[in-house]
PDB file of C-alpha atoms in Angstrom:
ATOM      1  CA  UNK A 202     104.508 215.085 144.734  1.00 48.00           C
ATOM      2  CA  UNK A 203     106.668 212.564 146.142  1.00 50.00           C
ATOM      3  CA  UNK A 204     109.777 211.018 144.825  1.00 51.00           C
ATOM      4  CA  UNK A 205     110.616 207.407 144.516  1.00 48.00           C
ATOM      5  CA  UNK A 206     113.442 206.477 145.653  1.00 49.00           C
ATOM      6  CA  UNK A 207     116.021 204.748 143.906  1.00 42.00           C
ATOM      7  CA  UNK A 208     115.966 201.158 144.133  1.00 47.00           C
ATOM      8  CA  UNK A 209     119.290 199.613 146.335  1.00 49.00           C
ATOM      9  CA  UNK A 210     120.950 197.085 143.856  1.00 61.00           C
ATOM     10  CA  UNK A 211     121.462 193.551 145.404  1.00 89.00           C
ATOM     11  CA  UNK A 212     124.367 192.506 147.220  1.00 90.00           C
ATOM     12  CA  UNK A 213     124.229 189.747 144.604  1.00 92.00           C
ATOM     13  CA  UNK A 214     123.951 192.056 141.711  1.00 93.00           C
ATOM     14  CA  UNK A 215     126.506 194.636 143.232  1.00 94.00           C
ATOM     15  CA  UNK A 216     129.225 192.132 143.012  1.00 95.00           C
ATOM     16  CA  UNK A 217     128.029 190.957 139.343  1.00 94.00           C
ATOM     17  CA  UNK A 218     128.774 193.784 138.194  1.00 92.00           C
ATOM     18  CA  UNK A 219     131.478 194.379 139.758  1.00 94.00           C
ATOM     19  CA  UNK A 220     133.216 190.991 138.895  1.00 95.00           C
ATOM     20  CA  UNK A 221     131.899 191.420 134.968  1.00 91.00           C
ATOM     21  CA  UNK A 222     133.534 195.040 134.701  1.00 88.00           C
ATOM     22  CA  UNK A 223     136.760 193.517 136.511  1.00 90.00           C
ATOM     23  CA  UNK A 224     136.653 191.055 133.200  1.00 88.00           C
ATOM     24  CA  UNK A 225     135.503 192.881 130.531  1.00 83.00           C
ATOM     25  CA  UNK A 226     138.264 195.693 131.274  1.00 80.00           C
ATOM     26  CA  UNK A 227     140.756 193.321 131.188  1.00 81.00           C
ATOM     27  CA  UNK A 228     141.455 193.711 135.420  1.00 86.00           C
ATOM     28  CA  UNK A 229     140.897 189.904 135.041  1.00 91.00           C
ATOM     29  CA  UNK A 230     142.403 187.801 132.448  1.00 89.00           C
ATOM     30  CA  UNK A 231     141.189 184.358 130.946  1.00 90.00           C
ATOM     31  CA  UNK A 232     142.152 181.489 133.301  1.00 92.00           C
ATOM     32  CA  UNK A 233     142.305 183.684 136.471  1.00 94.00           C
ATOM     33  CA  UNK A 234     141.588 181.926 139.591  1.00 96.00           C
ATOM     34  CA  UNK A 235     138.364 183.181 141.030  1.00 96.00           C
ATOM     35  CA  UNK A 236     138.238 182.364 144.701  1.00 95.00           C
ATOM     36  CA  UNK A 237     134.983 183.377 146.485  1.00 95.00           C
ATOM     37  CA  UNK A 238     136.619 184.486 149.486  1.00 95.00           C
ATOM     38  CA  UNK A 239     139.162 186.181 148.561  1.00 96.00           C
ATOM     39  CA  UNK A 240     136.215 188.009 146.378  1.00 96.00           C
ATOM     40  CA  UNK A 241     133.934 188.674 149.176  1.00 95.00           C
ATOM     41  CA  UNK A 242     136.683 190.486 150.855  1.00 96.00           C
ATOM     42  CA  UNK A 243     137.231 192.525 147.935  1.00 95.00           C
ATOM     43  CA  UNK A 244     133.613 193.448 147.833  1.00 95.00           C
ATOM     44  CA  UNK A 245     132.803 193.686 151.428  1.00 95.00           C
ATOM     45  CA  UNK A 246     129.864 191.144 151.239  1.00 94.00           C
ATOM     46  CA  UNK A 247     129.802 187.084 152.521  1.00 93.00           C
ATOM     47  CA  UNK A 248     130.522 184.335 150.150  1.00 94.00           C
ATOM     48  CA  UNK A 249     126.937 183.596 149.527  1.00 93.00           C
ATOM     49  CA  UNK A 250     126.130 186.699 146.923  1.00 94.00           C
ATOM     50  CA  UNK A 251     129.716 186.150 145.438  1.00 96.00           C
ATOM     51  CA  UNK A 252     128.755 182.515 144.923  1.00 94.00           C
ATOM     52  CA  UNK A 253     125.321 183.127 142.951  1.00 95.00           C
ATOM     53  CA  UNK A 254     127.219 186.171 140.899  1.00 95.00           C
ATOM     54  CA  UNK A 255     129.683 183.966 139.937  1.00 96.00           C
ATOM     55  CA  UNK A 256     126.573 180.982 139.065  1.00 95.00           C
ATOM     56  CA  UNK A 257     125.240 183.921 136.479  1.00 94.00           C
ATOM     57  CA  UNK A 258     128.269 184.733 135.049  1.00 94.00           C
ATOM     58  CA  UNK A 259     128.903 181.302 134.118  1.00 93.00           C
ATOM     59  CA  UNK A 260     125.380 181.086 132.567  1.00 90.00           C
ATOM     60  CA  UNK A 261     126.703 184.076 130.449  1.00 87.00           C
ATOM     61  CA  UNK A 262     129.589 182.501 129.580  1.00 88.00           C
ATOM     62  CA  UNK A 263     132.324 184.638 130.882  1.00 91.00           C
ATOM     63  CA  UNK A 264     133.304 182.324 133.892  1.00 94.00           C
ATOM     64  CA  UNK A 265     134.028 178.275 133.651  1.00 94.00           C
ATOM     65  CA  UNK A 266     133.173 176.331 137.398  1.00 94.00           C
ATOM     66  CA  UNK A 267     134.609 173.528 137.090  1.00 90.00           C
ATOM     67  CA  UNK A 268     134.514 170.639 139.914  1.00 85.00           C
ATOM     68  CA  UNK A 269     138.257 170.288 140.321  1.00 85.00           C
ATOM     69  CA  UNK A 270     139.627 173.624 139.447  1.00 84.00           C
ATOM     70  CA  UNK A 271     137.260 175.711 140.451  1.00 93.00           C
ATOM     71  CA  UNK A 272     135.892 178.954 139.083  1.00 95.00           C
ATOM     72  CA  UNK A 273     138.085 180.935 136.471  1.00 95.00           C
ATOM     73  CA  UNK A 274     137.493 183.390 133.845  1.00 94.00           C
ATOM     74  CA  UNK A 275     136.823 181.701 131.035  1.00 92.00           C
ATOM     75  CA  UNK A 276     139.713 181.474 128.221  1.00 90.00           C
ATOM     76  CA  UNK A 277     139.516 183.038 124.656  1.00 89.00           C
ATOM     77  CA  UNK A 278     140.274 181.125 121.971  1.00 88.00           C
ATOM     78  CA  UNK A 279     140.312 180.706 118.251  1.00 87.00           C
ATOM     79  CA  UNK A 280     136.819 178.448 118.274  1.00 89.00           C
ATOM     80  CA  UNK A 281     135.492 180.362 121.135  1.00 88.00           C
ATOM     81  CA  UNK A 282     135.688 183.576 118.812  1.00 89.00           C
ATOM     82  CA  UNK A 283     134.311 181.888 115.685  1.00 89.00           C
ATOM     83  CA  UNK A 284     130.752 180.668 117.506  1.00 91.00           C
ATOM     84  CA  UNK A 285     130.283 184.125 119.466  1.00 92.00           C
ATOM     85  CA  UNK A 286     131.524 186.029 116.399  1.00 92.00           C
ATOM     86  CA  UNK A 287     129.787 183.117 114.102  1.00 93.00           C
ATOM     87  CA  UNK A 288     126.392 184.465 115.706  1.00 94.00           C
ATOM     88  CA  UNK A 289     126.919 188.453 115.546  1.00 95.00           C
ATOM     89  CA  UNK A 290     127.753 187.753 111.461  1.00 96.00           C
ATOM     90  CA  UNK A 291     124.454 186.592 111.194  1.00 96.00           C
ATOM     91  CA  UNK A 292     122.156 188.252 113.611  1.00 97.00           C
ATOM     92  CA  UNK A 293     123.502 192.079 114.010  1.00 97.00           C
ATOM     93  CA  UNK A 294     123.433 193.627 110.068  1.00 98.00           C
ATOM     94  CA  UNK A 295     119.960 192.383 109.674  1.00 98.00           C
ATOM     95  CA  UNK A 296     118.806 193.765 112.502  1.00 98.00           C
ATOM     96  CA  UNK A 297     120.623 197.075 112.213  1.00 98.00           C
ATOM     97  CA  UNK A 298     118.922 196.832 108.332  1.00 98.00           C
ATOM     98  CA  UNK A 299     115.708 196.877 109.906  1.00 98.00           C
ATOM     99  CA  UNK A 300     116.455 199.717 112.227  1.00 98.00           C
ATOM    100  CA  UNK A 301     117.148 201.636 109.309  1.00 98.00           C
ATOM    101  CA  UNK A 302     114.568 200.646 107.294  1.00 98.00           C
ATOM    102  CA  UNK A 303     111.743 201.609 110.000  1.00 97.00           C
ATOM    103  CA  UNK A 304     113.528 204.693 110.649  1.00 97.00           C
ATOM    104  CA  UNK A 305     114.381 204.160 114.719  1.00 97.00           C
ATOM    105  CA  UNK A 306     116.496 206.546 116.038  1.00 96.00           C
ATOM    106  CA  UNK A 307     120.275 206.392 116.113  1.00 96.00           C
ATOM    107  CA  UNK A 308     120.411 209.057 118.753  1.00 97.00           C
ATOM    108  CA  UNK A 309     121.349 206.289 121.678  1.00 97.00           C
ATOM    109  CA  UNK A 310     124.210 205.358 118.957  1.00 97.00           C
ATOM    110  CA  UNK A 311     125.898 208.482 118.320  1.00 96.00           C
ATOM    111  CA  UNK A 312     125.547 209.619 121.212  1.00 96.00           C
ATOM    112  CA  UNK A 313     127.669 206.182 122.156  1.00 95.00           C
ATOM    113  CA  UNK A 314     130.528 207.122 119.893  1.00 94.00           C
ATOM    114  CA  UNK A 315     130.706 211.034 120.951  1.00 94.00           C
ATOM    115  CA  UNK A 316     131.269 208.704 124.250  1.00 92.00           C
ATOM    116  CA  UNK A 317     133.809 206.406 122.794  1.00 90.00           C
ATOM    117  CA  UNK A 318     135.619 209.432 120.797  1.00 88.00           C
ATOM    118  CA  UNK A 319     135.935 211.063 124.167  1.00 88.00           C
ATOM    119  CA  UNK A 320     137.360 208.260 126.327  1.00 84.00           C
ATOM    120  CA  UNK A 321     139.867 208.656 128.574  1.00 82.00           C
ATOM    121  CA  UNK A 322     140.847 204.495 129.444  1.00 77.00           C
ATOM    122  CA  UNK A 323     140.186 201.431 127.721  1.00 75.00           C
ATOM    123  CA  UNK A 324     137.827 200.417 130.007  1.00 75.00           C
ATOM    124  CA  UNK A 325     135.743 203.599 129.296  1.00 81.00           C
ATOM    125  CA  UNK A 326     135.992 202.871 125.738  1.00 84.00           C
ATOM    126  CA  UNK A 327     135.207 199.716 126.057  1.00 82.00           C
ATOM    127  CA  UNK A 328     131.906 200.204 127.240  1.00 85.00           C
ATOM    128  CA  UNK A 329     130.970 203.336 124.671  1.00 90.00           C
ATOM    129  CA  UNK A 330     131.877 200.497 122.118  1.00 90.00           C
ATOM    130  CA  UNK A 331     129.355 198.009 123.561  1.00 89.00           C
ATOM    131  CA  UNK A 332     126.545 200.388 123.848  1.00 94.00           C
ATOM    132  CA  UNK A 333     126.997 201.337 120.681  1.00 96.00           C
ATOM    133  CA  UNK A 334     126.932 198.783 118.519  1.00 96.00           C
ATOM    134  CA  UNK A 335     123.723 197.736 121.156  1.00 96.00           C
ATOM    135  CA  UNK A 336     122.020 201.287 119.996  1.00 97.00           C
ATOM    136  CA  UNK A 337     122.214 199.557 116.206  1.00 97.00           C
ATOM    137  CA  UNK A 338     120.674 196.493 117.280  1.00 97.00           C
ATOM    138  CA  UNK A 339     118.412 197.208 119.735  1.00 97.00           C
ATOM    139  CA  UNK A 340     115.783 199.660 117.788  1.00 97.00           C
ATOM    140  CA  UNK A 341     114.955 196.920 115.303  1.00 97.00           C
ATOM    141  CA  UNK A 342     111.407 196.025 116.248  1.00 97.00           C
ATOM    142  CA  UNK A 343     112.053 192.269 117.072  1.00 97.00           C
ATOM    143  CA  UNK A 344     112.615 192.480 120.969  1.00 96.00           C
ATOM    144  CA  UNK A 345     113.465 188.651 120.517  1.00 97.00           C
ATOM    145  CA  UNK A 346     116.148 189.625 117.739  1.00 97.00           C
ATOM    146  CA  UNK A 347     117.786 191.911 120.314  1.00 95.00           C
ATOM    147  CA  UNK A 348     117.830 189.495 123.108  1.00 94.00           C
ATOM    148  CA  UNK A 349     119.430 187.036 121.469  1.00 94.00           C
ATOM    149  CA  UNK A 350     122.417 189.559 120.485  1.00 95.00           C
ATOM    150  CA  UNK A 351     122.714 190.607 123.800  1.00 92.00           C
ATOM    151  CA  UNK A 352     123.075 187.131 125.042  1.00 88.00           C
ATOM    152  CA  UNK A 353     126.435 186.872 122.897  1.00 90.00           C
ATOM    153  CA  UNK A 354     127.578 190.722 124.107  1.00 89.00           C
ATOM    154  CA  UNK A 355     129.442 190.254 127.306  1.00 87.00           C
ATOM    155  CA  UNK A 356     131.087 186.771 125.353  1.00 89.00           C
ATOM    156  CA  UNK A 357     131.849 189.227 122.741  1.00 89.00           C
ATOM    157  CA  UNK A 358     133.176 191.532 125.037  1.00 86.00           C
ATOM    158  CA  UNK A 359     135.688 189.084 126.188  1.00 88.00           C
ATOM    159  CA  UNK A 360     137.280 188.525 122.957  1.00 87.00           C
ATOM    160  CA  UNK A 361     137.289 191.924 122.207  1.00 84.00           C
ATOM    161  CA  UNK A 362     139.519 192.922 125.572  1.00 80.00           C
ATOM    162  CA  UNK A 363     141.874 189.672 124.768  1.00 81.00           C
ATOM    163  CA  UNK A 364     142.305 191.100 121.309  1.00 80.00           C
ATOM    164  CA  UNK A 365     142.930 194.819 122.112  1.00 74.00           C
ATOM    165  CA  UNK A 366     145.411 193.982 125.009  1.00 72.00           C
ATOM    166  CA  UNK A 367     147.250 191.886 121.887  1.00 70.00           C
ATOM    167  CA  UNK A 368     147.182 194.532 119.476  1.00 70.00           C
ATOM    168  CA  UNK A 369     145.195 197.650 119.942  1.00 69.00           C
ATOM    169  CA  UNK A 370     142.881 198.727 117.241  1.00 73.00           C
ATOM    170  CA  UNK A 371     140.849 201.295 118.686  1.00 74.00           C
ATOM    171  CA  UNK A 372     140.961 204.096 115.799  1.00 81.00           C
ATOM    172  CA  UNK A 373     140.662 201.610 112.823  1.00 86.00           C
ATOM    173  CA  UNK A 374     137.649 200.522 114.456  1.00 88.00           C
ATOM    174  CA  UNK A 375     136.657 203.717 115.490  1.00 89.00           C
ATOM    175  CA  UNK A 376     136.535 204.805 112.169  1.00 93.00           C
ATOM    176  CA  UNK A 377     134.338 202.315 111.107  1.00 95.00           C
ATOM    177  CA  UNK A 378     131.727 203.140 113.371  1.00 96.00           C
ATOM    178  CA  UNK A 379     131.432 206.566 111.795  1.00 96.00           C
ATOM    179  CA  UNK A 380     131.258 205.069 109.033  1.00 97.00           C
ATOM    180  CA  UNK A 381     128.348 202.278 109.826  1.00 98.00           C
ATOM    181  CA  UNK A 382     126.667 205.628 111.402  1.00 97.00           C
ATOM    182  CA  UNK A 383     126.497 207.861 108.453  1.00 97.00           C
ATOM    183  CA  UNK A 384     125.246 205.402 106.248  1.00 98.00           C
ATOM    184  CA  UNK A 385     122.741 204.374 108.897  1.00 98.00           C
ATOM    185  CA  UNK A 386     121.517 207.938 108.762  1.00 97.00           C
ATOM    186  CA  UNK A 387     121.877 207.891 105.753  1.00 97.00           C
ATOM    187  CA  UNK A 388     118.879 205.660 105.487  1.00 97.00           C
ATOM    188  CA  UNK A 389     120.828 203.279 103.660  1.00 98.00           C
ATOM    189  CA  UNK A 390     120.156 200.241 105.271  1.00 98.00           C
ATOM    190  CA  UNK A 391     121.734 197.612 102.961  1.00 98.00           C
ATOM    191  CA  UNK A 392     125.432 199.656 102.719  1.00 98.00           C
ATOM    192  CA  UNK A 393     125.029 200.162 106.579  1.00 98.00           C
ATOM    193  CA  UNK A 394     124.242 196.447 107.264  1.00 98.00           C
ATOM    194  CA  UNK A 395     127.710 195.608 104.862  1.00 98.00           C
ATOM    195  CA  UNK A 396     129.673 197.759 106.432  1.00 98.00           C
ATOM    196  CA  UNK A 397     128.472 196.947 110.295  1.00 97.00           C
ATOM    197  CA  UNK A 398     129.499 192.513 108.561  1.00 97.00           C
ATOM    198  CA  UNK A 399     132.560 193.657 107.288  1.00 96.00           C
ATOM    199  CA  UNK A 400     133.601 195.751 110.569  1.00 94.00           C
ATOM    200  CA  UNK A 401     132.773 192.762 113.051  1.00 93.00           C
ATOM    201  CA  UNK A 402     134.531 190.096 110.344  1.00 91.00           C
ATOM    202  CA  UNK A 403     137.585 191.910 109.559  1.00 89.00           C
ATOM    203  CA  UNK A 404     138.108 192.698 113.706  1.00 87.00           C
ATOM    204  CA  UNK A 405     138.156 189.093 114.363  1.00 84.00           C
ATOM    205  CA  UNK A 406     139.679 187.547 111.412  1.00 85.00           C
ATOM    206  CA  UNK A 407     142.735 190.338 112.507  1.00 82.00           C
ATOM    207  CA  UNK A 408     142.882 189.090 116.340  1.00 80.00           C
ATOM    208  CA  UNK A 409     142.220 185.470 115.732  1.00 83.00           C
ATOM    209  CA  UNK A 410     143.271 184.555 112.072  1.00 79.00           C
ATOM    210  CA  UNK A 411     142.454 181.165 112.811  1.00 75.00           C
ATOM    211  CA  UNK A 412     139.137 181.589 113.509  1.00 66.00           C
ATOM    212  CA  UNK A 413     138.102 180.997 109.765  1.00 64.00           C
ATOM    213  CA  UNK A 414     135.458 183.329 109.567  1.00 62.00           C
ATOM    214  CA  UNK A 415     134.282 184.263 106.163  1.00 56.00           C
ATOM    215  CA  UNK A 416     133.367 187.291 104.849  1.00 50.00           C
ATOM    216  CA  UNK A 417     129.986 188.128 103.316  1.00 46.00           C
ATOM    217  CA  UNK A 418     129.667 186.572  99.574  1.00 42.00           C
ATOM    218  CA  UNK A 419     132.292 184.412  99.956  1.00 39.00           C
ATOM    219  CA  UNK A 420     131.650 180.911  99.923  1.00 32.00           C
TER     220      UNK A 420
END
């Protein structure tokens, strides 16, 4: 029987990732200069693929090109948190409730936080974190439901490395998870979908105070 081989990622989609893991770890800060060829250099590759990486990443939201300044990472703020955090309030416990209420497996998500538990760097953290609040969301039988969160992720992302190069709070949050988990497997889907609001409320309402978010009953 013969093997398929593995398909070579883009030269485009090499430095996309590349450039999105530079952000998301924090390796490139909100309102850094990005300057396509001192990029390309970097990453080996001619302007061109740097230049369309950088046209996706601002569709994504984590760059700004602007016709004066350039391209730059794009800066966290107070309102920037409240839509992108605005959107995850609304969207992510109902579809982690319905996850749990069709019984979908949470394998993906602890499997995510043995990950996280285990990091070594932030950076690996980071992305145990993302995967596994995306193992909640993901299994919830609306495929449209789950893009639509992981439109918001990599913004999300963003705030999240601005607020933990502030003030780290990687066991308080870590602790939650376990918690969201075991009631998740649990099979109680309306204490895990409280716990999973109050968990993404009370980590941005600590990092950005001014964000006004409010949290769920409150009017």
């Amino acid at each position: 029987m013969t093997s398929v081989p593995t398909p070579i990622p883009s030269r485009t989609q090499f430095v996309l990732e590349g450039i999105k893991h530079r952000i998301l770890t924090g390796q490139l800060t909100p309102g850094q200069a990005l300057v396509e060829t001192e990029l390309a250099a970097q990453f080996g590759v001619s302007k061109t693929p740097v230049r369309e990486a950088l046209k996706t990443l601002a569709g994504t939201g984590l760059v700004v090109m602007n016709q004066y300044k350039g391209v730059t990472v794009r800066l966290v703020d107070a309102d920037m948190a409240r839509e992108v955090y605005d959107v995850r309030l609304l969207l992510e416990p109902e579809a982690l409730k319905r996850a749990v209420q069709r019984g979908a497996s949470l394998d993906a998500a602890r499997d995510a936080l043995t990950r996280a538990d285990a990091a070594i760097d932030t950076a690996e953290r980071s992305l145990a974190n993302r995967e596994f609040h995306r193992s909640l969301y993901l299994p919830c039988g609306n495929p449209l439901l789950g893009r639509m969160l992981d439109e918001v992720r990599d913004q999300a992302a963003l705030v999240s490395a601005v607020a933990w190069a502030a003030s780290p709070s990687w066991e308080r949050e870590a602790g939650e998870h376990r918690e969201i988990l075991r009631l998740a497997l649990d099979g109680d889907a309306d204490g895990a979908a409280r716990a999973l609001h109050s968990h993404i409320a009370s980590f941005v309402q600590r990092a950005f105070p001014e964000a006004g978010l409010e949290q769920e009953g409150q009017q």
